[in-house]
Short mmCIF file of C-alpha atoms in Angstrom, two decimals:
data_model
loop_
_atom_site.label_atom_id
_atom_site.label_comp_id
_atom_site.label_asym_id
_atom_site.label_seq_id
_atom_site.Cartn_x
_atom_site.Cartn_y
_atom_site.Cartn_z
CA ALA A 665 185.16 89.34 62.26
CA GLN A 666 186.80 86.07 62.77
CA LYS A 667 184.39 83.90 64.24
CA ILE A 668 186.76 80.77 64.76
CA THR A 669 190.51 81.91 66.22
CA GLN A 670 193.13 79.37 66.67
CA THR A 671 196.25 81.27 67.36
CA GLN A 672 198.57 78.18 67.48
CA PRO A 673 199.76 77.43 63.51
CA GLY A 674 201.95 74.58 64.79
CA MET A 675 202.48 72.39 67.41
CA PHE A 676 205.00 69.97 69.18
CA VAL A 677 204.74 67.36 71.15
CA GLN A 678 206.54 64.55 72.51
CA GLU A 679 204.65 60.67 72.24
CA LYS A 680 202.75 59.64 75.00
CA GLU A 681 202.03 63.52 76.58
CA ALA A 682 199.26 65.62 76.56
CA VAL A 683 198.60 68.04 74.34
CA THR A 684 195.51 71.01 74.22
CA LEU A 685 195.12 72.71 70.94
CA ASP A 686 193.48 76.44 71.52
CA CYS A 687 190.23 77.48 69.92
CA THR A 688 188.07 80.67 70.94
CA TYR A 689 185.24 81.33 69.10
CA ASP A 690 182.87 84.36 68.62
CA THR A 691 178.72 84.28 68.54
CA SER A 692 176.13 85.95 69.93
CA ASP A 693 173.56 82.87 69.06
CA PRO A 694 172.65 81.31 72.03
CA SER A 695 173.18 78.11 70.81
CA TYR A 696 175.76 76.77 69.35
CA GLY A 697 177.72 73.60 68.64
CA LEU A 698 181.34 73.33 68.38
CA PHE A 699 183.37 70.90 66.79
CA TRP A 700 187.28 68.95 66.08
CA TYR A 701 187.81 67.70 62.75
CA LYS A 702 191.32 65.71 62.03
CA GLN A 703 192.72 66.56 59.13
CA PRO A 704 195.91 63.68 58.29
CA SER A 705 197.78 64.04 55.15
CA SER A 706 195.57 62.71 53.17
CA GLY A 707 192.74 65.26 52.93
CA GLU A 708 189.69 63.83 54.34
CA MET A 709 188.25 65.13 57.42
CA ILE A 710 187.94 63.42 60.63
CA PHE A 711 185.41 64.28 63.22
CA LEU A 712 186.57 63.88 66.16
CA ILE A 713 184.27 65.72 68.93
CA TYR A 714 181.46 67.91 69.92
CA GLN A 715 180.32 70.16 72.47
CA GLY A 716 176.77 72.00 72.78
CA SER A 717 176.24 75.74 73.70
CA TYR A 718 173.78 73.76 76.68
CA ASP A 719 175.50 70.43 77.41
CA GLN A 720 176.43 70.60 81.73
CA GLN A 721 179.55 68.32 81.00
CA ASN A 722 182.82 68.99 78.59
CA ALA A 723 182.64 66.39 75.83
CA THR A 724 184.67 63.36 76.15
CA GLU A 725 185.69 60.37 73.64
CA GLY A 726 188.01 58.38 73.77
CA ARG A 727 191.48 60.23 74.33
CA TYR A 728 189.87 63.34 73.42
CA SER A 729 188.23 65.48 75.46
CA LEU A 730 186.84 69.54 74.91
CA ASN A 731 187.82 71.89 77.97
CA PHE A 732 184.80 74.28 77.11
CA GLN A 733 184.80 77.46 78.80
CA LYS A 734 181.69 79.56 77.97
CA ALA A 735 182.01 82.22 80.07
CA ARG A 736 185.27 82.19 78.07
CA LYS A 737 184.19 81.21 75.20
CA SER A 738 187.19 78.70 74.55
CA ALA A 739 186.97 75.48 73.35
CA ASN A 740 190.46 73.58 73.55
CA LEU A 741 190.73 70.48 72.04
CA VAL A 742 192.89 68.02 75.13
CA ILE A 743 194.30 65.03 72.80
CA SER A 744 195.83 62.45 76.00
CA ALA A 745 198.32 59.34 75.33
CA SER A 746 199.84 61.48 72.26
CA GLN A 747 200.65 59.01 69.07
CA LEU A 748 202.65 59.34 66.23
CA GLY A 749 199.20 58.98 64.49
CA ASP A 750 198.10 62.10 65.88
CA SER A 751 200.08 64.25 64.13
CA ALA A 752 198.01 66.22 61.26
CA MET A 753 196.00 69.37 60.78
CA TYR A 754 193.23 69.72 63.44
CA PHE A 755 190.36 72.43 62.86
CA CYS A 756 187.83 74.14 65.51
CA ALA A 757 184.64 74.55 64.03
CA MET A 758 181.56 76.17 64.73
CA ARG A 759 177.46 75.65 64.12
CA GLU A 760 175.16 78.26 64.91
CA PHE A 761 171.47 76.34 65.21
CA GLY A 762 169.70 80.29 64.36
CA ASN A 763 171.34 80.10 61.42
CA ALA A 764 169.06 78.27 59.18
CA GLY A 765 171.91 76.91 56.77
CA ASN A 766 173.40 74.27 59.11
CA MET A 767 176.65 75.07 57.62
CA LEU A 768 179.81 74.91 60.11
CA THR A 769 182.50 77.89 60.22
CA PHE A 770 186.75 76.73 60.17
CA GLY A 771 189.33 78.36 62.14
CA GLY A 772 192.28 78.48 60.29
CA GLY A 773 193.51 75.30 61.86
CA THR A 774 196.64 74.23 63.67
CA ARG A 775 199.28 71.35 62.89
CA LEU A 776 200.08 68.78 65.49
CA MET A 777 203.82 67.40 65.27
CA VAL A 778 204.11 64.21 67.77
CA LYS A 779 207.60 63.42 68.32
CA PRO A 780 209.25 59.79 68.85
CA ASP B 1252 179.31 51.61 52.56
CA GLY B 1253 177.72 54.67 53.07
CA GLY B 1254 179.59 57.69 52.14
CA ILE B 1255 180.63 60.04 50.41
CA THR B 1256 182.70 60.07 46.81
CA GLN B 1257 184.46 62.55 45.12
CA SER B 1258 185.57 62.46 41.51
CA PRO B 1259 188.57 62.94 40.07
CA LYS B 1260 190.94 62.98 43.07
CA TYR B 1261 193.42 65.28 41.00
CA LEU B 1262 192.75 67.74 38.33
CA PHE B 1263 194.49 69.39 36.40
CA ARG B 1264 193.12 72.28 33.98
CA LYS B 1265 194.67 75.15 31.57
CA GLU B 1266 193.24 79.13 32.42
CA GLY B 1267 190.22 79.47 30.77
CA GLN B 1268 188.29 76.22 30.92
CA ASN B 1269 185.52 75.53 33.49
CA VAL B 1270 186.12 72.27 34.62
CA THR B 1271 183.20 70.11 36.88
CA LEU B 1272 183.80 68.52 40.60
CA SER B 1273 181.51 65.61 41.13
CA CYS B 1274 180.12 64.57 44.87
CA GLU B 1275 177.85 62.18 45.45
CA GLN B 1276 176.22 60.75 48.40
CA ASN B 1277 174.48 57.77 49.68
CA LEU B 1278 174.02 58.41 53.22
CA ASN B 1279 170.40 60.14 52.12
CA HIS B 1280 171.57 63.54 53.64
CA ASP B 1281 169.11 66.30 52.99
CA ALA B 1282 172.18 69.11 52.78
CA MET B 1283 175.30 68.82 51.17
CA TYR B 1284 177.79 71.43 51.05
CA TRP B 1285 181.46 72.68 48.90
CA TYR B 1286 184.59 73.91 50.83
CA ARG B 1287 187.79 75.49 49.40
CA GLN B 1288 190.60 75.17 51.14
CA ASP B 1289 194.22 76.38 50.10
CA PRO B 1290 197.64 75.21 51.70
CA GLY B 1291 198.07 75.42 55.41
CA GLN B 1292 194.02 76.93 55.86
CA GLY B 1293 190.88 76.38 57.05
CA LEU B 1294 187.73 75.75 54.81
CA ARG B 1295 185.74 78.81 53.33
CA LEU B 1296 182.47 77.66 51.86
CA ILE B 1297 181.72 77.88 48.74
CA TYR B 1298 177.82 77.12 47.92
CA TYR B 1299 175.76 75.05 50.19
CA SER B 1300 172.31 72.70 49.55
CA GLN B 1301 169.32 72.37 52.15
CA ILE B 1302 167.45 70.25 49.57
CA VAL B 1303 167.14 69.22 46.01
CA ASN B 1304 166.32 72.27 43.30
CA ASP B 1305 167.34 75.08 46.34
CA PHE B 1306 171.62 76.35 46.89
CA GLN B 1307 172.27 79.61 48.20
CA LYS B 1308 176.17 81.14 48.18
CA GLY B 1309 178.80 80.72 51.03
CA ASP B 1310 181.00 82.66 51.69
CA ILE B 1311 183.37 82.98 48.16
CA ALA B 1312 180.95 81.92 45.71
CA GLU B 1313 182.33 84.26 42.59
CA GLY B 1314 183.35 82.33 39.76
CA TYR B 1315 181.70 78.69 40.75
CA SER B 1316 178.43 77.60 39.91
CA VAL B 1317 176.70 74.46 40.91
CA SER B 1318 173.01 72.41 40.58
CA ARG B 1319 171.29 70.11 42.81
CA GLU B 1320 168.97 68.32 40.68
CA LYS B 1321 169.10 64.72 42.99
CA LYS B 1322 169.24 64.27 46.38
CA GLU B 1323 172.49 62.78 46.38
CA SER B 1324 174.27 64.61 43.91
CA PHE B 1325 175.66 67.80 43.93
CA PRO B 1326 177.91 68.66 40.99
CA LEU B 1327 180.42 72.41 41.75
CA THR B 1328 181.61 73.55 38.63
CA VAL B 1329 185.08 75.78 38.23
CA THR B 1330 184.32 78.11 35.97
CA SER B 1331 186.60 81.02 34.11
CA ALA B 1332 186.14 83.31 36.13
CA GLN B 1333 187.17 81.95 39.46
CA LYS B 1334 190.66 83.67 39.19
CA ASN B 1335 192.63 81.46 41.85
CA PRO B 1336 190.94 78.43 41.25
CA THR B 1337 194.02 76.35 42.54
CA ALA B 1338 193.04 74.65 45.82
CA PHE B 1339 191.49 71.89 47.52
CA TYR B 1340 188.18 71.28 47.53
CA LEU B 1341 185.92 69.35 49.76
CA CYS B 1342 182.28 68.21 49.71
CA ALA B 1343 180.25 67.67 53.05
CA SER B 1344 176.85 66.45 53.63
CA SER B 1345 174.58 66.12 56.62
CA ARG B 1346 170.88 65.49 57.55
CA GLY B 1347 169.59 69.29 58.06
CA GLY B 1348 167.27 70.40 59.85
CA GLY B 1349 167.56 70.81 63.69
CA GLY B 1350 166.41 69.73 66.92
CA VAL B 1351 168.49 66.94 68.32
CA ASN B 1352 170.69 67.24 64.77
CA THR B 1353 174.19 68.28 66.19
CA GLY B 1354 175.52 69.14 62.92
CA GLU B 1355 177.50 67.04 61.85
CA LEU B 1356 179.38 67.36 58.27
CA PHE B 1357 180.46 64.69 56.42
CA PHE B 1358 182.94 64.59 54.31
CA GLY B 1359 183.95 63.09 51.05
CA GLU B 1360 188.11 62.79 50.13
CA GLY B 1361 188.66 65.80 48.53
CA SER B 1362 189.99 66.59 45.13
CA ARG B 1363 192.61 68.84 44.09
CA LEU B 1364 192.28 70.96 40.98
CA THR B 1365 195.50 72.75 39.86
CA VAL B 1366 195.15 75.51 37.19
CA LEU B 1367 198.20 75.30 34.46
#
């Protein structure tokens, strides 16, 4: 079974509007962390935001916020006031703290395209 | 500046040849990882290492080998046994361990391997 599912292969958004990128996850570990990374066409992976499973509040980092719904096992990324530079691939990932390897499991990604 | 350096950025290989991708980090991180990315897809874990002289197979280790003789270095060899090696390879590191460490991965800029 997929541990991280991103159901939107591609998304368009008008510049200056907000957009939500979906992510659902599957784990039986009560302690886990959720990450979002941005990958521009150049290929590097840029860390955006982190949400811990025990965090009481939704994470925010500038224009990025995470809509964390634990009971539904979803961790959607919200980008406010989209900019042309936001056009990129976006990946949701999870770390299960009971896993000693500390590695992240990634979803298949969503390609976001910002229209001027 | 601290970071992760991957080389070469682009590499072409003939079928049947082994090739080694370099990954060096000066972040003093304990853990290092190799991921493979195919076009339009997410990242899949090849190998990871939590400490020097120790490494573990990830989800798609067949046809690959690694070594971890120094904390700073984690080279990946793509062997002739890897049936479909053309891909984008990303190296990453993290502080490892638990506690307040979120497990965020720091990535290199990637190496794009093409088999001719």
